[in-house]
């Protein structure tokens, strides 16, 4: 079989088309971008009685939200200790609680809007060597000290009870992280937003924004508030925002359906998995018994040559018995990272908001970003203000920023390999 031109997510979701904006509209909030951040913002604003228009340049879920690994992971892309350096101990405690709230919200939203999204809990943070294991042990102890006592460490011999691979040195089990069909989840939120009164347009790219007036090819939206939710797909629409995130491509392969005996051998427990290399491997079993395997980081939107072969090699390194496996689906998507890997959520002016830069850790946090932006517009901006206290510097180097990061990431890969 040849590799499918669409993602496994799109092939297994119930997708309905939405209108293109044609004409002029007025509203309270114009959301730009139809991924998890934009749709959550639209849903939360509409539920609070605001009149909302959302503009998506392609289709809902075209960006990272319909292309990701589906891993619902507690916390942020960086340890809370890093956030503490920016905001101090007391506020870091609130950040920690907010990240926990983000996963609780995702659970509640999934039950309400997208029960078909196959949300499952159980997660392994894998280590590949002694040094990574020790770092993970300290991280686990820190989580306990912050009051989250669910995670625990397991050694190499115990890993086999959870995952059918001899590759790993040990792991941290996190019972409250897990996995989800992120496109079904997103489409459920989109339906929820529409039921609450929001109007979502597809194939309606925001071409120009002046104040709170947004122009598309065939219409104009005049809003009281604008919310930018374009993440790594923002392009040149808002240069100040774009300078603060770096788009990085990551690639995902989904295998043919696996036999029940192979599933039992490689996933003795139903867990989602990631190793802790900087350019990490992350994988999980889908509801239709396929291995969904993500890996790598690239600074070009172009699919690397020989990707099917490379991904198969990586899978076989973990599960040698999968040498004959066929890849049915393969795609790439853009992750928006910030310099410090903390999400950048805030305001450009009193009535212009944004959220981006979840740094590969956005499935739960995007929903939370939408909630605190809606809170800031309708009632209290105290939680948004906390995010605004984190200073986000633009990536240095203008057009050179990508090669500079490439050099940095190559060094990171060498460090993973050398375990230093
Ligand atoms: C390959 C990959 C794997 C990942 N794996 C995980 C994972 O396992 N766990 C996890 O937590 N996170 C993961 N992430 C990150 C996660 O998917 C993102 O953090 C999250 O989806 C970001 O959502 P978003 O709505 O901010 O951005 P996006 O989903 O990228 O949405 C932005 C949208 O804005 C639209 N847009 C852009 N410009 C315009 C415009 N001018 N007008 C209108 N619309 C516009 C785009 O078309 C796009 O649909 C992964 C990301 C990728 C790419």
CSV table of C-alpha atoms and ligand atoms in Angstrom, one decimal:
chain,number,residue,atom,x,y,z
A,1,UNK,CA,0.0,0.0,0.0
A,2,UNK,CA,1.3,3.5,-0.7
A,3,UNK,CA,1.4,6.1,2.1
A,4,UNK,CA,-1.9,8.0,2.4
A,5,UNK,CA,-1.9,11.6,1.4
A,6,UNK,CA,-4.1,12.6,4.4
A,7,UNK,CA,-3.3,12.2,8.1
A,8,UNK,CA,-4.6,9.2,10.1
A,9,UNK,CA,-6.5,11.8,12.2
A,10,UNK,CA,-8.3,13.2,9.1
A,11,UNK,CA,-9.0,9.6,7.8
A,12,UNK,CA,-10.7,8.7,11.1
A,13,UNK,CA,-12.6,11.8,12.0
A,14,UNK,CA,-16.1,12.9,11.0
A,15,UNK,CA,-15.3,16.1,9.1
A,16,UNK,CA,-18.0,18.6,8.0
A,17,UNK,CA,-17.2,21.6,5.9
A,18,UNK,CA,-17.8,25.2,7.0
A,19,UNK,CA,-18.6,28.3,5.0
A,20,UNK,CA,-16.1,30.8,3.7
A,21,UNK,CA,-16.6,34.4,5.0
A,22,UNK,CA,-18.3,36.4,2.3
A,23,UNK,CA,-19.3,39.9,3.3
A,24,UNK,CA,-18.9,42.2,6.3
A,25,UNK,CA,-19.6,41.3,9.9
A,26,UNK,CA,-19.4,42.9,13.4
A,27,UNK,CA,-18.7,40.9,16.6
A,28,UNK,CA,-17.4,41.1,20.1
A,29,UNK,CA,-14.4,38.8,19.4
A,30,UNK,CA,-12.7,37.8,16.2
A,31,UNK,CA,-10.5,34.8,16.7
A,32,UNK,CA,-7.8,34.2,14.0
A,33,UNK,CA,-6.8,30.5,13.7
A,34,UNK,CA,-8.9,27.3,13.9
A,35,UNK,CA,-6.7,25.0,16.0
A,36,UNK,CA,-7.2,24.0,19.6
A,37,UNK,CA,-6.2,27.5,20.9
A,38,UNK,CA,-8.6,29.4,18.6
A,39,UNK,CA,-11.5,27.0,18.9
A,40,UNK,CA,-11.1,26.9,22.7
A,41,UNK,CA,-11.1,30.7,22.8
A,42,UNK,CA,-14.2,30.8,20.6
A,43,UNK,CA,-16.0,28.2,22.8
A,44,UNK,CA,-15.1,29.9,26.1
A,45,UNK,CA,-16.0,33.4,24.9
A,46,UNK,CA,-19.3,32.2,23.4
A,47,UNK,CA,-20.2,30.4,26.6
A,48,UNK,CA,-19.7,33.7,28.4
A,49,UNK,CA,-22.2,35.4,26.1
A,50,UNK,CA,-19.9,37.1,23.6
A,51,UNK,CA,-20.6,37.2,20.0
A,52,UNK,CA,-17.7,35.4,18.3
A,53,UNK,CA,-16.4,35.0,14.7
A,54,UNK,CA,-13.5,32.6,14.0
A,55,UNK,CA,-11.5,32.8,10.8
A,56,UNK,CA,-9.4,29.8,9.7
A,57,UNK,CA,-7.3,30.0,6.6
A,58,UNK,CA,-7.7,26.3,5.6
A,59,UNK,CA,-9.9,23.9,7.6
A,60,UNK,CA,-10.4,23.5,11.3
A,61,UNK,CA,-7.5,21.3,12.5
A,62,UNK,CA,-5.3,22.0,9.5
A,63,UNK,CA,-2.4,23.0,11.7
A,64,UNK,CA,-0.6,21.2,14.6
A,65,UNK,CA,-3.9,20.4,16.3
A,66,UNK,CA,-4.8,17.9,13.6
A,67,UNK,CA,-1.3,16.6,13.1
A,68,UNK,CA,0.2,15.9,16.5
A,69,UNK,CA,1.2,12.9,18.6
A,70,UNK,CA,-2.0,12.9,20.7
A,71,UNK,CA,-0.1,12.8,23.9
A,72,UNK,CA,-1.8,14.6,26.8
A,73,UNK,CA,1.0,15.4,29.2
A,74,UNK,CA,0.8,17.0,32.6
A,75,UNK,CA,2.8,20.2,33.1
A,76,UNK,CA,4.6,22.4,30.6
A,77,UNK,CA,7.4,21.7,28.1
A,78,UNK,CA,9.9,22.8,30.8
A,79,UNK,CA,10.2,21.8,34.4
A,80,UNK,CA,8.3,24.0,36.8
A,81,UNK,CA,11.7,24.9,38.3
A,82,UNK,CA,12.4,26.9,35.1
A,83,UNK,CA,9.1,28.7,35.4
A,84,UNK,CA,10.0,29.5,39.0
A,85,UNK,CA,13.1,31.3,37.9
A,86,UNK,CA,10.9,33.7,35.9
A,87,UNK,CA,8.0,34.2,38.3
A,88,UNK,CA,9.1,33.2,41.8
A,89,UNK,CA,8.0,30.4,44.0
A,90,UNK,CA,4.5,31.5,44.9
A,91,UNK,CA,3.5,32.2,41.3
A,92,UNK,CA,5.2,29.0,40.1
A,93,UNK,CA,2.9,27.1,42.4
A,94,UNK,CA,-0.1,28.7,40.7
A,95,UNK,CA,1.4,27.8,37.3
A,96,UNK,CA,1.7,24.2,38.5
A,97,UNK,CA,-2.0,24.2,39.5
A,98,UNK,CA,-3.0,25.8,36.2
A,99,UNK,CA,-1.3,23.0,34.3
A,100,UNK,CA,-3.2,20.4,36.4
A,101,UNK,CA,-6.4,22.3,35.8
A,102,UNK,CA,-5.7,22.2,32.0
A,103,UNK,CA,-5.8,18.4,32.0
A,104,UNK,CA,-8.9,18.4,34.2
A,105,UNK,CA,-10.6,20.8,31.8
A,106,UNK,CA,-9.6,18.6,28.8
A,107,UNK,CA,-11.2,15.6,30.6
A,108,UNK,CA,-14.4,17.5,31.2
A,109,UNK,CA,-14.6,19.0,27.7
A,110,UNK,CA,-13.9,15.6,26.1
A,111,UNK,CA,-16.7,14.0,28.1
A,112,UNK,CA,-19.1,16.9,27.2
A,113,UNK,CA,-18.2,17.6,23.6
A,114,UNK,CA,-16.1,14.7,22.2
A,115,UNK,CA,-16.6,11.4,23.9
A,116,UNK,CA,-15.6,9.7,20.7
A,117,UNK,CA,-12.1,11.2,21.0
A,118,UNK,CA,-10.7,8.0,22.7
A,119,UNK,CA,-9.2,9.7,25.8
A,120,UNK,CA,-7.1,7.2,27.7
A,121,UNK,CA,-4.7,7.7,30.7
A,122,UNK,CA,-1.4,6.1,31.6
A,123,UNK,CA,2.0,7.4,30.4
A,124,UNK,CA,5.7,6.4,30.4
A,125,UNK,CA,8.5,9.0,30.4
A,126,UNK,CA,11.3,6.7,29.2
A,127,UNK,CA,15.0,7.2,29.9
A,128,UNK,CA,17.8,5.8,27.8
A,129,UNK,CA,20.8,5.9,30.2
A,130,UNK,CA,21.7,6.4,33.8
A,131,UNK,CA,22.1,10.1,33.6
A,132,UNK,CA,18.6,10.6,32.2
A,133,UNK,CA,17.3,8.2,34.8
A,134,UNK,CA,18.8,10.3,37.6
A,135,UNK,CA,17.4,13.5,36.1
A,136,UNK,CA,14.0,11.9,35.9
A,137,UNK,CA,14.2,10.7,39.5
A,138,UNK,CA,14.8,14.3,40.6
A,139,UNK,CA,12.0,15.5,38.4
A,140,UNK,CA,9.7,12.8,40.0
A,141,UNK,CA,10.7,13.9,43.5
A,142,UNK,CA,10.0,17.6,42.6
A,143,UNK,CA,6.5,16.7,41.4
A,144,UNK,CA,5.9,15.0,44.7
A,145,UNK,CA,7.2,18.0,46.5
A,146,UNK,CA,4.8,20.2,44.5
A,147,UNK,CA,1.9,18.0,45.7
A,148,UNK,CA,1.5,15.7,42.7
A,149,UNK,CA,2.2,12.3,44.1
A,150,UNK,CA,0.9,10.1,41.2
A,151,UNK,CA,4.1,9.6,39.3
A,152,UNK,CA,6.7,6.9,40.3
A,153,UNK,CA,9.9,5.6,38.9
A,154,UNK,CA,10.5,2.1,37.5
A,155,UNK,CA,13.8,0.4,36.7
A,156,UNK,CA,14.9,-1.3,33.5
A,157,UNK,CA,13.5,-4.8,34.5
A,158,UNK,CA,10.1,-3.3,35.4
A,159,UNK,CA,9.8,-1.4,32.1
A,160,UNK,CA,9.3,-4.7,30.3
A,161,UNK,CA,6.0,-5.1,32.3
A,162,UNK,CA,4.8,-1.9,30.6
A,163,UNK,CA,6.4,-1.8,27.2
A,164,UNK,CA,7.8,-4.7,25.1
A,165,UNK,CA,11.2,-3.2,24.4
A,166,UNK,CA,14.7,-3.7,25.8
A,167,UNK,CA,15.9,-0.3,24.7
A,168,UNK,CA,15.2,1.7,27.8
A,169,UNK,CA,17.1,2.2,31.1
A,170,UNK,CA,14.1,3.0,33.3
A,171,UNK,CA,11.0,5.2,33.3
A,172,UNK,CA,8.7,7.4,35.2
A,173,UNK,CA,5.0,6.3,35.1
A,174,UNK,CA,2.5,9.1,35.2
A,175,UNK,CA,-1.1,7.8,35.7
A,176,UNK,CA,-2.6,11.2,35.0
A,177,UNK,CA,-1.0,11.8,31.6
A,178,UNK,CA,-2.4,10.0,28.5
A,179,UNK,CA,-3.5,10.1,24.9
A,180,UNK,CA,-6.3,11.4,22.7
A,181,UNK,CA,-7.5,11.6,19.1
A,182,UNK,CA,-6.8,15.3,19.0
A,183,UNK,CA,-8.7,16.0,15.8
A,184,UNK,CA,-11.9,14.4,17.1
A,185,UNK,CA,-11.4,16.4,20.3
A,186,UNK,CA,-11.0,19.6,18.4
A,187,UNK,CA,-14.0,19.0,16.1
A,188,UNK,CA,-16.1,18.3,19.2
A,189,UNK,CA,-15.0,21.6,20.7
A,190,UNK,CA,-15.8,23.3,17.4
A,191,UNK,CA,-19.3,21.9,17.5
A,192,UNK,CA,-19.6,23.0,21.1
A,193,UNK,CA,-18.5,26.5,20.1
A,194,UNK,CA,-21.1,26.7,17.3
A,195,UNK,CA,-23.9,25.4,19.7
A,196,UNK,CA,-22.9,28.2,22.0
A,197,UNK,CA,-23.4,30.7,19.2
A,198,UNK,CA,-19.9,31.2,17.7
A,199,UNK,CA,-19.6,31.4,13.9
A,200,UNK,CA,-16.6,29.5,12.4
A,201,UNK,CA,-15.4,30.2,8.9
A,202,UNK,CA,-13.0,28.1,6.9
A,203,UNK,CA,-10.9,29.0,3.8
A,204,UNK,CA,-11.0,32.6,5.2
A,205,UNK,CA,-7.4,33.7,5.9
A,206,UNK,CA,-7.0,36.9,7.8
A,207,UNK,CA,-4.9,38.9,5.2
A,208,UNK,CA,-4.6,42.2,7.1
A,209,UNK,CA,-5.4,43.4,10.6
A,210,UNK,CA,-5.7,47.1,11.3
A,211,UNK,CA,-6.7,47.9,14.9
A,212,UNK,CA,-9.5,45.4,15.5
A,213,UNK,CA,-10.6,45.3,11.8
A,214,UNK,CA,-9.7,42.0,10.1
A,215,UNK,CA,-9.7,41.7,6.3
A,216,UNK,CA,-10.1,38.5,4.4
A,217,UNK,CA,-10.2,37.9,0.6
A,218,UNK,CA,-14.0,38.2,0.6
A,219,UNK,CA,-15.0,40.0,3.7
A,220,UNK,CA,-14.2,42.2,6.7
A,221,UNK,CA,-14.8,41.6,10.4
A,222,UNK,CA,-15.0,44.6,12.7
A,223,UNK,CA,-14.5,43.3,16.2
A,224,UNK,CA,-14.2,44.7,19.7
A,225,UNK,CA,-11.4,42.3,20.5
A,226,UNK,CA,-9.0,40.3,18.3
A,227,UNK,CA,-7.3,37.0,19.4
A,228,UNK,CA,-4.3,35.7,17.4
A,229,UNK,CA,-4.2,31.9,17.6
A,230,UNK,CA,-2.1,31.0,14.6
A,231,UNK,CA,0.9,29.6,16.4
A,232,UNK,CA,3.7,28.3,14.1
A,233,UNK,CA,1.4,29.0,11.0
A,234,UNK,CA,1.2,32.7,11.6
A,235,UNK,CA,3.6,33.7,8.9
A,236,UNK,CA,3.9,37.5,8.3
A,237,UNK,CA,0.5,38.5,9.6
A,238,UNK,CA,1.9,39.9,12.9
A,239,UNK,CA,5.7,40.3,12.8
A,240,UNK,CA,6.2,41.1,16.5
A,241,UNK,CA,4.4,37.8,17.5
A,242,UNK,CA,6.2,35.8,14.8
A,243,UNK,CA,9.6,36.9,16.1
A,244,UNK,CA,8.9,35.2,19.4
A,245,UNK,CA,8.3,31.7,18.1
A,246,UNK,CA,10.2,29.3,15.9
A,247,UNK,CA,8.4,26.9,13.7
A,248,UNK,CA,9.9,23.4,13.9
A,249,UNK,CA,8.6,20.5,11.9
A,250,UNK,CA,8.1,17.1,13.5
A,251,UNK,CA,7.0,14.0,11.6
A,252,UNK,CA,4.6,11.2,12.4
A,253,UNK,CA,4.1,7.7,10.9
A,254,UNK,CA,1.1,5.4,11.5
A,255,UNK,CA,1.6,1.7,10.7
A,256,UNK,CA,-0.8,-0.8,9.2
A,257,UNK,CA,-3.2,-2.4,11.7
A,258,UNK,CA,-1.3,-4.7,14.1
A,259,UNK,CA,-2.3,-8.3,15.1
A,260,UNK,CA,-3.6,-8.7,18.6
A,261,UNK,CA,-0.6,-10.8,19.5
A,262,UNK,CA,1.8,-8.1,18.4
A,263,UNK,CA,-0.1,-5.5,20.3
A,264,UNK,CA,0.0,-7.7,23.4
A,265,UNK,CA,3.8,-8.1,22.9
A,266,UNK,CA,4.7,-4.4,22.4
A,267,UNK,CA,2.1,-2.8,24.7
A,268,UNK,CA,1.5,-5.1,27.6
A,269,UNK,CA,-0.1,-2.1,29.3
A,270,UNK,CA,-2.1,0.6,27.4
A,271,UNK,CA,0.3,3.6,27.8
A,272,UNK,CA,1.4,6.5,25.7
A,273,UNK,CA,5.2,6.9,25.6
A,274,UNK,CA,8.0,9.4,25.0
A,275,UNK,CA,11.7,9.2,25.6
A,276,UNK,CA,13.4,12.2,27.1
A,277,UNK,CA,15.9,13.1,24.4
A,278,UNK,CA,15.7,16.6,23.1
A,279,UNK,CA,14.8,15.4,19.6
A,280,UNK,CA,12.6,12.8,21.1
A,281,UNK,CA,10.6,9.7,19.9
A,282,UNK,CA,7.0,9.6,21.1
A,283,UNK,CA,4.5,6.9,20.3
A,284,UNK,CA,1.2,5.2,21.3
A,285,UNK,CA,-1.4,2.7,20.1
A,286,UNK,CA,-4.4,4.0,18.3
A,287,UNK,CA,-8.0,2.9,18.9
A,288,UNK,CA,-7.8,0.9,15.6
A,289,UNK,CA,-4.6,-1.0,16.7
A,290,UNK,CA,-1.9,0.9,14.8
A,291,UNK,CA,1.4,2.3,16.2
A,292,UNK,CA,1.4,6.1,15.9
A,293,UNK,CA,5.1,7.0,16.0
A,294,UNK,CA,6.4,10.6,16.1
A,295,UNK,CA,10.0,11.6,15.9
A,296,UNK,CA,12.6,14.2,15.0
A,297,UNK,CA,12.7,17.9,14.5
A,298,UNK,CA,13.5,19.7,11.3
A,299,UNK,CA,13.8,23.4,10.4
A,300,UNK,CA,12.4,23.1,7.0
A,301,UNK,CA,8.8,22.4,6.0
A,302,UNK,CA,10.1,20.0,3.4
A,303,UNK,CA,9.6,16.3,4.1
A,304,UNK,CA,13.1,14.8,4.5
A,305,UNK,CA,14.0,12.3,1.8
A,306,UNK,CA,13.6,8.7,2.7
A,307,UNK,CA,11.4,9.5,5.7
A,308,UNK,CA,9.4,6.2,5.5
A,309,UNK,CA,12.6,4.3,5.7
A,310,UNK,CA,14.0,6.5,8.6
A,311,UNK,CA,10.9,6.1,10.6
A,312,UNK,CA,10.8,2.3,10.1
A,313,UNK,CA,14.4,2.1,11.2
A,314,UNK,CA,13.6,4.0,14.4
A,315,UNK,CA,10.5,1.8,15.1
A,316,UNK,CA,12.6,-1.4,14.6
A,317,UNK,CA,15.3,-0.1,17.0
A,318,UNK,CA,12.6,-0.1,19.7
A,319,UNK,CA,10.6,-3.1,18.6
A,320,UNK,CA,12.9,-5.5,16.5
A,321,UNK,CA,9.9,-7.7,15.7
A,322,UNK,CA,8.3,-5.0,13.6
A,323,UNK,CA,10.8,-5.3,10.7
A,324,UNK,CA,8.2,-6.1,8.1
A,325,UNK,CA,5.7,-3.5,9.1
A,326,UNK,CA,4.0,-1.2,6.5
A,327,UNK,CA,3.5,2.5,7.1
A,328,UNK,CA,0.0,3.5,6.0
A,329,UNK,CA,0.0,7.2,6.9
A,330,UNK,CA,2.8,9.8,7.3
A,331,UNK,CA,2.8,13.5,7.7
A,332,UNK,CA,4.6,16.5,9.2
A,333,UNK,CA,3.4,19.5,11.2
A,334,UNK,CA,4.8,22.7,12.6
A,335,UNK,CA,5.4,23.1,16.3
A,336,UNK,CA,5.8,26.7,17.6
A,337,UNK,CA,8.5,26.9,20.3
A,338,UNK,CA,9.5,29.9,22.4
A,339,UNK,CA,13.1,30.5,23.5
A,340,UNK,CA,12.4,29.5,27.1
A,341,UNK,CA,9.8,26.8,26.0
A,342,UNK,CA,7.1,28.5,28.2
A,343,UNK,CA,3.9,29.3,26.4
A,344,UNK,CA,3.6,32.9,25.4
A,345,UNK,CA,0.1,34.1,26.3
A,346,UNK,CA,-0.7,37.8,26.6
A,347,UNK,CA,-1.8,41.1,25.0
A,348,UNK,CA,-0.5,43.3,22.2
A,349,UNK,CA,-2.9,46.0,23.3
A,350,UNK,CA,-6.0,46.3,25.6
A,351,UNK,CA,-8.1,44.6,23.0
A,352,UNK,CA,-5.6,42.4,21.1
A,353,UNK,CA,-4.8,39.0,22.7
A,354,UNK,CA,-2.7,36.1,21.6
A,355,UNK,CA,-1.5,32.6,22.7
A,356,UNK,CA,1.2,30.6,21.1
A,357,UNK,CA,4.5,28.8,21.6
A,358,UNK,CA,3.3,25.7,23.6
A,359,UNK,CA,6.6,24.2,22.5
A,360,UNK,CA,5.2,20.7,21.6
A,361,UNK,CA,3.2,20.5,24.8
A,362,UNK,CA,-0.1,22.1,23.8
A,363,UNK,CA,-2.9,19.6,23.7
A,364,UNK,CA,-4.1,20.4,27.2
A,365,UNK,CA,-2.6,23.9,27.6
A,366,UNK,CA,-4.3,25.3,24.5
A,367,UNK,CA,-7.7,24.8,26.1
A,368,UNK,CA,-6.5,26.6,29.2
A,369,UNK,CA,-5.1,29.5,27.1
A,370,UNK,CA,-8.6,29.9,25.5
A,371,UNK,CA,-10.2,29.9,29.0
A,372,UNK,CA,-7.9,32.6,30.5
A,373,UNK,CA,-8.2,34.8,27.5
A,374,UNK,CA,-12.1,34.6,27.7
A,375,UNK,CA,-11.8,35.3,31.5
A,376,UNK,CA,-9.6,38.4,30.7
A,377,UNK,CA,-12.1,39.7,28.2
A,378,UNK,CA,-15.2,39.2,30.3
A,379,UNK,CA,-14.2,39.3,34.0
A,380,UNK,CA,-10.7,39.0,35.5
A,381,UNK,CA,-7.3,39.2,33.8
A,382,UNK,CA,-5.4,38.0,36.9
A,383,UNK,CA,-4.4,34.6,35.4
A,384,UNK,CA,-3.5,36.1,32.1
A,385,UNK,CA,-1.3,38.7,33.9
A,386,UNK,CA,0.6,35.8,35.5
A,387,UNK,CA,1.6,34.6,32.0
A,388,UNK,CA,2.4,38.2,31.0
A,389,UNK,CA,5.0,38.3,33.8
A,390,UNK,CA,7.2,35.8,31.9
A,391,UNK,CA,9.5,37.7,29.6
A,392,UNK,CA,9.7,36.2,26.1
A,393,UNK,CA,12.5,37.4,24.0
A,394,UNK,CA,12.4,37.3,20.2
A,395,UNK,CA,14.6,34.7,18.5
A,396,UNK,CA,17.8,36.5,17.6
A,397,UNK,CA,19.2,36.6,14.1
A,398,UNK,CA,16.3,37.6,11.8
A,399,UNK,CA,16.5,35.4,8.8
A,400,UNK,CA,19.6,33.7,10.3
A,401,UNK,CA,17.5,32.4,13.3
A,402,UNK,CA,16.8,29.1,11.7
A,403,UNK,CA,20.4,28.1,10.9
A,404,UNK,CA,21.4,29.3,14.4
A,405,UNK,CA,18.8,27.0,15.9
A,406,UNK,CA,19.8,24.2,13.7
A,407,UNK,CA,23.3,24.4,15.0
A,408,UNK,CA,21.9,24.4,18.6
A,409,UNK,CA,19.7,21.5,18.0
A,410,UNK,CA,22.4,19.4,16.3
A,411,UNK,CA,24.5,20.0,19.4
A,412,UNK,CA,21.5,18.9,21.5
A,413,UNK,CA,21.3,15.7,19.5
A,414,UNK,CA,25.0,15.0,20.0
A,415,UNK,CA,24.5,15.6,23.7
A,416,UNK,CA,21.7,13.1,23.8
A,417,UNK,CA,23.9,10.6,22.0
A,418,UNK,CA,26.9,11.2,24.2
A,419,UNK,CA,24.7,11.4,27.3
A,420,UNK,CA,26.4,14.6,28.6
B,1,LIG,C1,3.9,16.7,14.7
B,1,LIG,C2,3.5,17.4,16.0
B,1,LIG,C3,3.3,16.6,17.1
B,1,LIG,C4,2.9,17.1,18.3
B,1,LIG,N1,2.7,16.3,19.4
B,1,LIG,C5,2.1,16.8,20.5
B,1,LIG,C6,1.8,15.9,21.6
B,1,LIG,O1,1.9,14.7,21.4
B,1,LIG,N2,1.3,16.5,22.7
B,1,LIG,C7,1.1,17.8,22.8
B,1,LIG,O2,0.6,18.3,23.9
B,1,LIG,N3,1.4,18.7,21.8
B,1,LIG,C8,1.9,18.2,20.7
B,1,LIG,N4,2.1,19.0,19.6
B,1,LIG,C9,1.8,20.4,19.8
B,1,LIG,C10,0.4,20.7,19.7
B,1,LIG,O3,-0.2,20.1,18.6
B,1,LIG,C11,0.2,22.3,19.6
B,1,LIG,O4,0.7,22.9,20.7
B,1,LIG,C12,-1.3,22.7,19.5
B,1,LIG,O5,-2.0,21.9,18.5
B,1,LIG,C13,-1.3,24.2,19.1
B,1,LIG,O6,-2.6,24.5,18.7
B,1,LIG,P1,-2.8,26.0,18.1
B,1,LIG,O7,-4.3,26.1,17.9
B,1,LIG,O8,-2.1,27.0,18.9
B,1,LIG,O9,-2.1,26.0,16.7
B,1,LIG,P2,-2.5,25.2,15.4
B,1,LIG,O10,-3.2,23.9,15.6
B,1,LIG,O11,-1.2,25.1,14.6
B,1,LIG,O12,-3.5,26.1,14.7
B,1,LIG,C14,-3.2,27.4,14.1
B,1,LIG,C15,-4.2,27.6,13.0
B,1,LIG,O13,-4.1,29.0,12.5
B,1,LIG,C16,-4.4,29.0,11.1
B,1,LIG,N5,-3.9,30.2,10.6
B,1,LIG,C17,-2.6,30.6,10.4
B,1,LIG,N6,-2.6,31.9,9.8
B,1,LIG,C18,-3.9,32.2,9.7
B,1,LIG,C19,-4.5,33.4,9.1
B,1,LIG,N7,-3.8,34.4,8.6
B,1,LIG,N8,-5.9,33.5,9.1
B,1,LIG,C20,-6.6,32.4,9.6
B,1,LIG,N9,-6.1,31.3,10.1
B,1,LIG,C21,-4.7,31.2,10.1
B,1,LIG,C22,-3.7,27.7,10.6
B,1,LIG,O14,-4.2,27.3,9.4
B,1,LIG,C23,-3.9,26.7,11.8
B,1,LIG,O15,-5.1,25.9,11.5
B,1,LIG,C24,2.6,18.5,18.4
B,1,LIG,C25,2.7,19.3,17.3
B,1,LIG,C26,3.1,18.7,16.1
B,1,LIG,C27,3.2,19.6,14.8
